Coordinates of C-alpha atoms in Angstrom, one line a residue:
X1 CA 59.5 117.8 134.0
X2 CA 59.1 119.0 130.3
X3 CA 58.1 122.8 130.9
X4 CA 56.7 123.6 127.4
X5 CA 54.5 120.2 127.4
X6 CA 53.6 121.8 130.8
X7 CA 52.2 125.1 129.5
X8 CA 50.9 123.6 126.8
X9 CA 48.7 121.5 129.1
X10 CA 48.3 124.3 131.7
X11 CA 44.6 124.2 130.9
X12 CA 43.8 120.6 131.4
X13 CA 46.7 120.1 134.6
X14 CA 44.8 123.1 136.6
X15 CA 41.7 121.6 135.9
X16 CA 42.3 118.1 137.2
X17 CA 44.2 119.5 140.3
X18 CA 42.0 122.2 141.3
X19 CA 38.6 121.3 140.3
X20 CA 39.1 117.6 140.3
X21 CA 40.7 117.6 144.0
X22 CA 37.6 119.5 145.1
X23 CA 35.1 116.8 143.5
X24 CA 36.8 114.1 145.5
X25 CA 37.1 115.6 148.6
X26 CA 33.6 116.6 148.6
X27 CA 32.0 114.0 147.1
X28 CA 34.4 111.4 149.4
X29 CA 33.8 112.8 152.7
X30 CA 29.6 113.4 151.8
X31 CA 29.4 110.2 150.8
X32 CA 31.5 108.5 154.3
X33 CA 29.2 110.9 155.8
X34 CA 26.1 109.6 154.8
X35 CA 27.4 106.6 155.2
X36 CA 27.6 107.3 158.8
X37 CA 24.3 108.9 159.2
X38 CA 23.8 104.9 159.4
X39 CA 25.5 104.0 162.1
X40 CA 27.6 101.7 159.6
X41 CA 31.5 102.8 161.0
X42 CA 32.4 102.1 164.8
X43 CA 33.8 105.2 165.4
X44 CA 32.1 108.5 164.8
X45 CA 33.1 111.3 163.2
X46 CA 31.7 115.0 162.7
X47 CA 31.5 116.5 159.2
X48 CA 34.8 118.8 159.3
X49 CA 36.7 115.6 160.1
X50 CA 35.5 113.3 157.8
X51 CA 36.4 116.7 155.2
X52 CA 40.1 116.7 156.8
X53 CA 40.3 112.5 156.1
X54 CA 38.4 113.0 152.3
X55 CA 41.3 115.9 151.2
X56 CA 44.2 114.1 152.1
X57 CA 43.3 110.9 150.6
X58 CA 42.4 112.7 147.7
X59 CA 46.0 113.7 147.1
X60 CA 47.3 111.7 144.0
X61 CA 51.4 111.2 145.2
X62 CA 53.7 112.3 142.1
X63 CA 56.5 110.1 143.3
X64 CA 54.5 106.9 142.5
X65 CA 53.7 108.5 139.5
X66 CA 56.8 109.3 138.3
X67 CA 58.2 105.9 139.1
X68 CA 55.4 104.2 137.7
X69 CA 54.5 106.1 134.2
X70 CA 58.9 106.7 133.6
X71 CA 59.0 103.0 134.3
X72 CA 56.4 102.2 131.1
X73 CA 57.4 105.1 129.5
X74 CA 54.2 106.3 128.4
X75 CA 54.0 109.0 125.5
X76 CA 54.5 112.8 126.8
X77 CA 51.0 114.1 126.7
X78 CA 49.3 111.8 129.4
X79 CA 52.3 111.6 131.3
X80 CA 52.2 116.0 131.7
X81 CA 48.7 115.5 132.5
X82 CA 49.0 113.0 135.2
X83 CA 52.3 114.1 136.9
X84 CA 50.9 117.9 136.6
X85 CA 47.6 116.8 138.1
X86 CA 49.5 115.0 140.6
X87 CA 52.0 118.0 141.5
X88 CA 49.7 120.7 142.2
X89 CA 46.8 118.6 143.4
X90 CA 49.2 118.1 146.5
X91 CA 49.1 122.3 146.9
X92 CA 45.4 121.9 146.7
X93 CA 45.4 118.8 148.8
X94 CA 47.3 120.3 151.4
X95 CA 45.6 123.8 151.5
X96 CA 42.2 122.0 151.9
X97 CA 43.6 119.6 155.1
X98 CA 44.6 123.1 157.0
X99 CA 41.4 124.7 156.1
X100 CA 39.3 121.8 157.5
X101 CA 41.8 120.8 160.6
X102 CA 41.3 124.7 161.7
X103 CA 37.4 124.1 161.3
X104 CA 37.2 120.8 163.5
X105 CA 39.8 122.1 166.2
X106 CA 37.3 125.3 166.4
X107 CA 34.0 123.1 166.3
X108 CA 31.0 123.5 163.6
X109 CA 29.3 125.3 166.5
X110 CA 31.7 128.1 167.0
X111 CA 31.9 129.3 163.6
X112 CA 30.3 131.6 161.9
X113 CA 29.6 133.1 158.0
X114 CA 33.0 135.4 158.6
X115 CA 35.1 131.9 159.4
X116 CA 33.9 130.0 156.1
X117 CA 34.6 133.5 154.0
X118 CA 38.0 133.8 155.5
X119 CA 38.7 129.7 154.5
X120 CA 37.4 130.4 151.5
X121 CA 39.7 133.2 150.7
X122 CA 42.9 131.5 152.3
X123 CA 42.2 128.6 149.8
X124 CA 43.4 131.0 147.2
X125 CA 45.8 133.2 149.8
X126 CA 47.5 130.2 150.5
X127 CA 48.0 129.0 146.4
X128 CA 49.2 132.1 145.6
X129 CA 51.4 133.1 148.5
X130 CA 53.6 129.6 148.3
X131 CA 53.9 130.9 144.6
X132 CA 55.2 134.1 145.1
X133 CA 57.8 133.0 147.5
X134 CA 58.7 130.5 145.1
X135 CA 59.8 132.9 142.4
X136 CA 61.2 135.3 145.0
X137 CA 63.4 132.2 145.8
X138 CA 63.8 131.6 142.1
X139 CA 65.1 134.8 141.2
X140 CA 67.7 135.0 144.6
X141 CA 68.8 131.7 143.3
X142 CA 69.5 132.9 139.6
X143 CA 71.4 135.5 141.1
X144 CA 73.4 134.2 143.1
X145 CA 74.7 131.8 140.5
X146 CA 75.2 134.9 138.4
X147 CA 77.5 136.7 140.6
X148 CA 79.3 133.6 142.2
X149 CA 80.2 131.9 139.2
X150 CA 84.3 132.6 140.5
X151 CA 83.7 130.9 143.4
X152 CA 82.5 127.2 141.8
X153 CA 81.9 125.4 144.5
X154 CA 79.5 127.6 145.6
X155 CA 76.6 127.2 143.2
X156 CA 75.4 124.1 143.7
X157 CA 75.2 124.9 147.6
X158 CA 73.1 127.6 146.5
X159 CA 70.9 125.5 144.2
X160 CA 69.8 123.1 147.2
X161 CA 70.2 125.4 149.9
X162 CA 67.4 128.3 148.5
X163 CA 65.0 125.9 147.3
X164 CA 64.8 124.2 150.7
X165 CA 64.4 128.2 152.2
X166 CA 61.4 128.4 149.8
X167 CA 59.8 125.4 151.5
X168 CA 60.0 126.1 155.3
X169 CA 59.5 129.5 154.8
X170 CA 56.1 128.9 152.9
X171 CA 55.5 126.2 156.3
X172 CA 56.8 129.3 158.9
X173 CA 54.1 132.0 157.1
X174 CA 51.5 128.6 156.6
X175 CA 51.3 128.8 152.6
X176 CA 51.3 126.2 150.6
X177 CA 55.0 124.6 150.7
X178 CA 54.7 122.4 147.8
X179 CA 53.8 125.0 145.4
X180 CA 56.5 127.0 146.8
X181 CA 59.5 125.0 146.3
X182 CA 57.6 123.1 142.7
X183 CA 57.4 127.0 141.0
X184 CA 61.0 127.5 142.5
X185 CA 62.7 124.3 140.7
X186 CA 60.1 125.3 137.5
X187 CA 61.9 128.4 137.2
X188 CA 65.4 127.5 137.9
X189 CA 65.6 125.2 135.8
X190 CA 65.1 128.2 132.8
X191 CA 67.7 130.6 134.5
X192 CA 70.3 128.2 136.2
X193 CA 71.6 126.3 134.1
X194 CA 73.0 129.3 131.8
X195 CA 75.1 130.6 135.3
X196 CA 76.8 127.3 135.9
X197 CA 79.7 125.3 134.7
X198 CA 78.9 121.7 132.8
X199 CA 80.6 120.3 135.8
X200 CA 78.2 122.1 138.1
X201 CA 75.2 120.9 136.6
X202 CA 76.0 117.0 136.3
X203 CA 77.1 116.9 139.8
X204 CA 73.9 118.4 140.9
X205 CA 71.5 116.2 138.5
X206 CA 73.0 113.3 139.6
X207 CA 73.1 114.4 143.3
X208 CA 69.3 114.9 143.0
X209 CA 68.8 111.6 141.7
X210 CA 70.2 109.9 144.6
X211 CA 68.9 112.4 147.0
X212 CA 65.1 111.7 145.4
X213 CA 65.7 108.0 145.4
X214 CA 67.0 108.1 149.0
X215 CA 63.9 110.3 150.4
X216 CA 61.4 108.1 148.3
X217 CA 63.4 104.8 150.6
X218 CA 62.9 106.6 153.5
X219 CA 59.2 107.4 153.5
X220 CA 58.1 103.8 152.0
X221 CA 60.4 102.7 154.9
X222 CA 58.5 104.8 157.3
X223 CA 55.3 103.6 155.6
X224 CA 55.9 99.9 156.6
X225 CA 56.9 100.6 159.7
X226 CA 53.9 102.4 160.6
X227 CA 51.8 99.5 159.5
X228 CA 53.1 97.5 162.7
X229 CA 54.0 100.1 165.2
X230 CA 50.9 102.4 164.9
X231 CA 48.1 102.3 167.1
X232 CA 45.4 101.3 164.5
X233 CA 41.6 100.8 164.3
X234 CA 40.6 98.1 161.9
X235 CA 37.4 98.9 160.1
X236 CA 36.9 96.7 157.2
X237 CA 33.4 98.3 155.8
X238 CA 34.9 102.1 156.5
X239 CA 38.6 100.9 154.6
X240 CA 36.4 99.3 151.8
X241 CA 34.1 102.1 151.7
X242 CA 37.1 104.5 151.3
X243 CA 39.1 102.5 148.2
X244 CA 36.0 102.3 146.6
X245 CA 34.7 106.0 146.5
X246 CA 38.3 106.6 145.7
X247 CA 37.9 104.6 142.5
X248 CA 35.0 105.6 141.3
X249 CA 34.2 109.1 141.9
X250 CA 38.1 109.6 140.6
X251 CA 36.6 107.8 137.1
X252 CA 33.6 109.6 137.4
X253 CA 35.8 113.4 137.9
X254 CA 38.0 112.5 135.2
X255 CA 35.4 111.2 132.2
X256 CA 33.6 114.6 132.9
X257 CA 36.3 116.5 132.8
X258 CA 37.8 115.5 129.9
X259 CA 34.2 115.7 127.8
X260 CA 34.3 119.1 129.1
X261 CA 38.3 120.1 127.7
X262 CA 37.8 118.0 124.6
X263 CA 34.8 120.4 123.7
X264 CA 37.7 123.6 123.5
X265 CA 41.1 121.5 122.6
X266 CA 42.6 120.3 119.9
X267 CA 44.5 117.7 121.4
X268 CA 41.9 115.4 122.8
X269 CA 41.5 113.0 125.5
X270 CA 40.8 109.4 124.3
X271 CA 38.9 106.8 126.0
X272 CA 42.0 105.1 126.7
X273 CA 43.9 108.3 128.0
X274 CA 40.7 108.5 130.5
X275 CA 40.9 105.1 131.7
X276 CA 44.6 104.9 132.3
X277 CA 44.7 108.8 134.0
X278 CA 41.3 107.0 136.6
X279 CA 43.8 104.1 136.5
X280 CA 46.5 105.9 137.7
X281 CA 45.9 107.9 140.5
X282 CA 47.9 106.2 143.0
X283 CA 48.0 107.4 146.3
X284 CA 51.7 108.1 148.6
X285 CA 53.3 109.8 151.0
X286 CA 51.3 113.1 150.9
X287 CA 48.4 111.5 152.2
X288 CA 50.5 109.2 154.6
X289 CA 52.5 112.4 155.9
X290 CA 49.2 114.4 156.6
X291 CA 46.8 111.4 157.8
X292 CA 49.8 110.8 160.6
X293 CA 49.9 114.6 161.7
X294 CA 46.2 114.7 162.5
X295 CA 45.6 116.7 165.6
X296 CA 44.8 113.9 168.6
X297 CA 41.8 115.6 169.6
X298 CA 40.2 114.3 166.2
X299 CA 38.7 110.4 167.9
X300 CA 38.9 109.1 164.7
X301 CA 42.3 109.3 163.7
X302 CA 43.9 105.6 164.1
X303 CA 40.2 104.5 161.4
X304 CA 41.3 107.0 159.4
X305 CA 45.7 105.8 159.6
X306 CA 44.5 102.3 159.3
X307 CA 41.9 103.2 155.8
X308 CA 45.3 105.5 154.5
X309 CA 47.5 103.2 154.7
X310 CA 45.5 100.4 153.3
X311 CA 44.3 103.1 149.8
X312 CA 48.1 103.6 149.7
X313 CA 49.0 100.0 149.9
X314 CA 46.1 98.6 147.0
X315 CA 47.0 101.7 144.9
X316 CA 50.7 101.6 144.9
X317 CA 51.2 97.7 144.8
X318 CA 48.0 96.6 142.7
X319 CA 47.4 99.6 140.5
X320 CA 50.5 99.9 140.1
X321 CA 51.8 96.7 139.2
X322 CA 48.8 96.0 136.7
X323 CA 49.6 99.1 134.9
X324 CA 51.9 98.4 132.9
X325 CA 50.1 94.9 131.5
X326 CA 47.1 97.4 130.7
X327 CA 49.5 99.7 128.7
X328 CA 50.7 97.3 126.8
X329 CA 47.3 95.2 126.4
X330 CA 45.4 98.9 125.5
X331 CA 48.3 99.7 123.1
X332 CA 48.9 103.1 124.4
X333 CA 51.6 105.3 122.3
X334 CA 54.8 104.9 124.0
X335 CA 57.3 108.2 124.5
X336 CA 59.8 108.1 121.6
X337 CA 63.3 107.5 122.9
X338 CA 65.1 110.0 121.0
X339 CA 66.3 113.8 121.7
X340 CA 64.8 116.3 118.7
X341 CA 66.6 117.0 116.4
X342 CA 68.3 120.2 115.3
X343 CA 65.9 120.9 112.6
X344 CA 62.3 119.5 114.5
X345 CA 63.3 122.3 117.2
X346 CA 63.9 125.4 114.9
X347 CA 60.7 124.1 112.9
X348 CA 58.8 123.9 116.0
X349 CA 59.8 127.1 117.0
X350 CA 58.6 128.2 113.5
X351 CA 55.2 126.6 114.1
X352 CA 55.2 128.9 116.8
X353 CA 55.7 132.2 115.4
X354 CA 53.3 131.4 112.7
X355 CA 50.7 130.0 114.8
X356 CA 50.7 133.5 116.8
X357 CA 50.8 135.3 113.3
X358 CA 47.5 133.4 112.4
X359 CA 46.0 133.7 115.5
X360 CA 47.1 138.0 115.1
X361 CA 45.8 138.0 111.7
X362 CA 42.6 136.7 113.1
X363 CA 42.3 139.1 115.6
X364 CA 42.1 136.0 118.7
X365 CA 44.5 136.3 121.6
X366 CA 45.3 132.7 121.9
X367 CA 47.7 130.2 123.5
X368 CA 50.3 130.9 121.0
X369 CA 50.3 134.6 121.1
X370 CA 50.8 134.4 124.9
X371 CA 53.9 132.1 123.9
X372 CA 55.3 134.9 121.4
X373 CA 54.0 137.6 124.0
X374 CA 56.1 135.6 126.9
X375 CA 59.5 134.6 125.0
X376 CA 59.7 138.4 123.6
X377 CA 59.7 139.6 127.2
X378 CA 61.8 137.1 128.6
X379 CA 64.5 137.3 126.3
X380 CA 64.6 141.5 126.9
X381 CA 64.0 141.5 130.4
X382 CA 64.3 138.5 131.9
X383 CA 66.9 136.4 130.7
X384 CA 69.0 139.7 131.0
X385 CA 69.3 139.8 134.6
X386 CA 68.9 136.7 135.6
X387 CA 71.7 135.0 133.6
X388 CA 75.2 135.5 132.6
X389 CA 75.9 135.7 128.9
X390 CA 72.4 137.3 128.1
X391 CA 72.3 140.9 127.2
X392 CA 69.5 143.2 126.3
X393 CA 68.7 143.4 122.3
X394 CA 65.9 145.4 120.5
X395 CA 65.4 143.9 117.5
X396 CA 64.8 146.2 114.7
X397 CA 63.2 145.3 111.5
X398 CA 64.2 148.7 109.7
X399 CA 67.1 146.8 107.2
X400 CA 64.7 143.6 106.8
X401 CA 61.8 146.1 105.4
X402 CA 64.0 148.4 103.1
X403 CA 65.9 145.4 101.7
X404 CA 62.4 143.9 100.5
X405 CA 61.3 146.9 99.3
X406 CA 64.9 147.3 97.4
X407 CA 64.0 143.9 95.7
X408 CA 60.7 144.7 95.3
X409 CA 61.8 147.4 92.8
X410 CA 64.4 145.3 91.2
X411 CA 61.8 143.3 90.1
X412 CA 59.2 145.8 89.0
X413 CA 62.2 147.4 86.9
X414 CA 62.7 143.7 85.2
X415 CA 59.2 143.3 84.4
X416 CA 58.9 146.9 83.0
X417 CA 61.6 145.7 81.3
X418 CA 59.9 143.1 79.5
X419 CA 57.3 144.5 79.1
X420 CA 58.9 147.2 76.8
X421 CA 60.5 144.6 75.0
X422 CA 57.4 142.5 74.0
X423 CA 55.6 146.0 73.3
X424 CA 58.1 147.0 70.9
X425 CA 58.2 143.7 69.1
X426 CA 54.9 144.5 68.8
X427 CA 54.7 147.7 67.2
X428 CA 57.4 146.0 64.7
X429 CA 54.8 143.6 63.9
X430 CA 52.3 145.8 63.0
X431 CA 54.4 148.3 61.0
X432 CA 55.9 145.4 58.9
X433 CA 52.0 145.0 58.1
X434 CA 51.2 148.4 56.4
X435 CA 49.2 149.2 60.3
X436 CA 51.3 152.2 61.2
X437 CA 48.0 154.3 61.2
X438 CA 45.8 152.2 63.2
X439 CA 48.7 150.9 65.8
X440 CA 49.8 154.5 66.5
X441 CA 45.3 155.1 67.1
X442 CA 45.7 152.7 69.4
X443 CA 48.8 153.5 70.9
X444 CA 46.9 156.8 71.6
X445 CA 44.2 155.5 73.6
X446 CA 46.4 153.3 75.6
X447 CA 47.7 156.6 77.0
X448 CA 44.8 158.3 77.3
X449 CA 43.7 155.3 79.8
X450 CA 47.5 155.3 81.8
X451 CA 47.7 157.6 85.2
X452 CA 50.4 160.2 85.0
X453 CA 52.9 157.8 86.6
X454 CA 52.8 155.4 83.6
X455 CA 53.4 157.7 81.1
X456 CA 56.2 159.3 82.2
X457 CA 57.5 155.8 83.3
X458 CA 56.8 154.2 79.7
X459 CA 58.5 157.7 78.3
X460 CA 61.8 157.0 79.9
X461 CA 61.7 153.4 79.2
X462 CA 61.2 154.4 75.8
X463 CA 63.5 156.8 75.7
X464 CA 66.6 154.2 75.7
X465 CA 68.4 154.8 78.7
X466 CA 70.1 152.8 80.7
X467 CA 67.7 151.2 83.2
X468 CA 69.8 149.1 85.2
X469 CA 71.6 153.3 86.6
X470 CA 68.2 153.1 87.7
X471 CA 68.0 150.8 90.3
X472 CA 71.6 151.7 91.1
X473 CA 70.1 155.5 91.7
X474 CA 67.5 153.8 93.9
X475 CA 69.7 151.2 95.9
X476 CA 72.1 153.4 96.6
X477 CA 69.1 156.1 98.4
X478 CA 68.2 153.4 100.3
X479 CA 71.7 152.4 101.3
X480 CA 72.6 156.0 102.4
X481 CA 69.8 156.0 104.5
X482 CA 70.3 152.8 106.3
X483 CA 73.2 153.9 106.8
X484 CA 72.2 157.5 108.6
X485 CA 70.1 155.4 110.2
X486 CA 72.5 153.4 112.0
X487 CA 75.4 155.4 112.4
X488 CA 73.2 158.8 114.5
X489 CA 72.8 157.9 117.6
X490 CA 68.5 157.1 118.5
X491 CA 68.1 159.7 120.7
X492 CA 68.9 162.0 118.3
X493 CA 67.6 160.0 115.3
X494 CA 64.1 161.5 113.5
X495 CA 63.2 160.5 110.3
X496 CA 61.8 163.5 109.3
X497 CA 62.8 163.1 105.5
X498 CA 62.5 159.5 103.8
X499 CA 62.7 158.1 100.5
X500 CA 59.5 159.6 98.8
X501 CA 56.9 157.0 97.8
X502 CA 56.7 158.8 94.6
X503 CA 59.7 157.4 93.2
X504 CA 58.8 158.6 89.5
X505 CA 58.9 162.1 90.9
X506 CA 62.3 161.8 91.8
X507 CA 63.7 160.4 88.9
X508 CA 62.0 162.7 87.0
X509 CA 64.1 165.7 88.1
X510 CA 67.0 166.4 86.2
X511 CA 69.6 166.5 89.1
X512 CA 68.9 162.8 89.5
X513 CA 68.9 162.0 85.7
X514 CA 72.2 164.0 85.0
X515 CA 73.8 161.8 88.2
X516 CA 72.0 158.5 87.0
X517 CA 73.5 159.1 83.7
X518 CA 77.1 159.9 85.3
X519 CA 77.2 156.6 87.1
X520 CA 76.3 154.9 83.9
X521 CA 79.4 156.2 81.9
X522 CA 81.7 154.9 85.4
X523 CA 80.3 151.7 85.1
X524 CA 79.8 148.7 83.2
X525 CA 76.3 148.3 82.3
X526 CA 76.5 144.7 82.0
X527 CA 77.9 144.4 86.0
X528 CA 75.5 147.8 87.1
X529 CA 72.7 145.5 87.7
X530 CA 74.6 142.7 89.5
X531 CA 76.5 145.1 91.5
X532 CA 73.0 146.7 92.9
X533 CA 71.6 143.2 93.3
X534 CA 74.5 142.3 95.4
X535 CA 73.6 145.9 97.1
X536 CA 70.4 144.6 97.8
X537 CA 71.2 142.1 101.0
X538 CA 71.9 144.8 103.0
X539 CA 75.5 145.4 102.5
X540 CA 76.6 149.0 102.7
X541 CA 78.3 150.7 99.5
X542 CA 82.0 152.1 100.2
X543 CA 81.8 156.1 100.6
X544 CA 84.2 156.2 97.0
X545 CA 81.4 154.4 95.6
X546 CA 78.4 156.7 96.3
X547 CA 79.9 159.9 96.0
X548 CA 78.5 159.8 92.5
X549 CA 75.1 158.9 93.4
X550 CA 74.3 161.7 95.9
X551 CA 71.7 163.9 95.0

């Protein structure tokens, strides 16, 4: 599963699973219930059961889905939605079947306003609780790999073994199991791999493959042999009935969903994304595995294995069959065959960072600030303790900002520069025209118009000094104090005295002027200037070097 398409569908995937399982369980089991208000089935059924039969058909099975949509290869952004629709549509799915199963076992008459509070609240107890024991799994599985990476053959025990431990134990304390043990594998698969050996990892992707394809055998297996040794009650009107609220209310959930998220995305949902996501709900062995563990006391139970089995066979074999001739026929974009390459994934992380600048420098709190927010944390904290070769870092922006401000200065000396130069030519102009008088006139106003910091910055200019000791005067100040800066310890470190913003001030004194004018007679003046531009990246002057800049 790609996690960043993941989150960046988060929106849209909790959407379809939560509210969209919800629609078709209600609107399913009213509708089979009005249905029977007519006397139209041959067996009856109260309303919590008909509500236990409507949320596990609703369940849309990821393991057709992934062997259907991998199979046509469909492009990355309806295949998230669909297989993250289908994942935690089965923790809905299965939260709503224990709700309604404790209902019917009590009976509609026996419960009261407390009962349909407390199954309200355990629809989100249960969601949550199989997720927190999923990362509590998570995390004991990160370090374990972390602290046992000596002892090899251990890890991938570990990487099956705690994973499975999240699932029963979400079953043992009734929480949702598959949201337990999907949130474990989601965040393994960030902190795991980094704690185990190349060797490690193939042997357990390749172990899961055959372990997945195995299990998916076993349960289609099961599934035909439940056709013929069941008991079953045929009911050709309730089995149509069933297929075809299935179809249509799913069609119906989907198109208004999707008019809904296009209105606040800007990725949207096309007409043929919409048709192929209605298309592709295919139903598996969720709703198989739950239909079959009905309690016996519900009547209807072999009408409602017979109608499962039946949705699971027309959606798995017809659906999915036809699929991929609708793909190809509704030219849907295909998933490009190709890893990203080195450049598209520092760029995208680029896109990133400036997305969440944007969104900063707007003052909105968006998707990609969350991502900045998130990565910033994980890579201090997180990725820290759970993994190996991670170690804390602060990252400190001191060197980046007084480097730009050293070449910030470079260049207002060079422009000061030229724009002495062109002055002077000017004033040559005009005295080689007999316009001494009215050039110095307006030389005068000029100055009466300058602040204080121009003059005396045009006065040295003009005095014909070296100017490039001046940026050597100012490099080196900044260099010093980088350097104090990293050499005192930060405890101890308070910048109580910094290089003063008034920088005319401080090479107006003569202590600096008399050492300025020192280091111009020690070096070249045609390498000063490169010299301090080289200073400029960062690099820290040798003490020999600065003794004759301190001030």
């Amino acid at each position: 599963m790609p996690n960043r398409a993941l989150f960046e569908n988060i929106d849209s995937v909790l959407v379809f699973s939560v509210f969209g399982t919800l629609w078709n369980t209600f609107a399913i089991g009213g509708s089979l219930l009005l249905m029977a208000q007519y006397d139209l089935f041959t067996m009856s059924f109260n309303t919590f059961e008909i509500l236990v039969f409507s949320a596990l058909i609703s369940a849309v099975d990821p393991v057709a889905v992934i062997a259907v949509f991998e199979e046509i290869h469909v492009n990355e952004f309806l295949f998230i939605n669909v297989f993250g629709e289908a994942l935690f549509n089965d923790g809905v799915t299965v939260v709503l079947y224990q709700m309604f199963k404790s209902f019917a076992l009590i009976g509609s008459e026996n419960l009261s306003v407390l009962d349909y509070a407390t199954g309200g609240l355990s629809f989100f107890v249960v969601a949550l609780g199989g997720a927190a024991i999923g990362v509590i799994f998570a995390i004991a599985a990160s370090l374990t790999t972390k602290y046992t990476y000596d002892v090899r053959i251990l890890a991938p025990v570990f990487i099956f073994v705690l994973p499975y431990m999240a699932y029963l134990t979400a079953e043992m304390v009734s929480l949702s199991s598959i949201i337990a043990i999907a949130i474990c594998g989601m965040l393994m698969k960030q902190y795991i791999k980094g704690n185990i050996t190349q060797a490690a990892a193939n042997s357990v992707k390749y172990f899961t493959k055959m372990l997945a394809q195995s299990s998916e055998t076993v349960i289609f297996m099961f599934l035909g042999l439940s056709t013929i040794s069941s008991q079953h009650h045929f009911d050709l009107i309730f089995i149509c009935a069933t297929l075809f609220f299935c179809l249509i209310y799913r069609a119906i959930g989907i198109v208004f969903q999707c008019y809904i998220l296009n209105r606040f995305r800007a990725k949207k949902f096309e007409v043929v994304d919409q048709f192929i996501m209605s298309y592709g709900g295919l139903r598996g062995a969720i709703a198989y595995g739950l239909v079959v563990s009905i309690p016996a006391s519900i009547t209807a139970k072999p009408m409602f294995i017979t109608a499962t089995i039946a949705v699971i066979y027309f959606t798995v074999f017809l659906q999915g069959i036809t699929i991929r001739p609708l793909v190809n026929c509704l030219k849907i974009k295909r998933k490009e065959e190709r890893d990203p390459t080195m450049v598209e994934s520092v760029y995208n992380k680029y896109l990133d960072y400036m997305m969440s600048g944007v969104e900063d420098i707007a003052g909105q709190k968006g998707h990609y600030t969350f991502i900045e927010n998130f990565e910033r944390f994980n890579a201090k904290v997180i990725k820290p303790v759970l993994m190996r070769h991670q170690k804390r870092q602060s990252f400190d922006a001191s060197t980046i900002v007084r480097a730009y401000e050293k070449i910030t200065l470079e260049d207002a000396i060079k422009l000061a520069k030229v724009k002495n130069t062109i002055q002077n030519k000017r004033i040559e102009r005009i005295k080689s025209q007999n316009k001494v008088a009215q050039a110095l006139s307006d030389k005068n106003s000029i100055q009466k118009t300058m602040t204080p910091k121009d003059l005396q910055l045009k006065k040295f200019m003009e005095s014909g000094e070296n100017i490039d000791s001046l940026y050597m005067l100012f490099s080196d100040l900044l260099d010093r104090k980088l350097h104090e800066m990293n050499t005192i310890p930060k405890k101890e470190t308070e910048i109580t005295d910094d290089i003063q913003d008034d920088y005319m001030a401080e090479v107006g004194s003569r202590s600096n002027l008399s050492a300025m004018f020192r280091s111009a007679e020690q070096l070249p003046s045609e390498t000063a200037f490169q010299r301090g531009r080289r200073q400029s990246t960062g690099d820290v002057i040798d003490s020999t070097k600065r003794a004759d800049f301190n001030v």
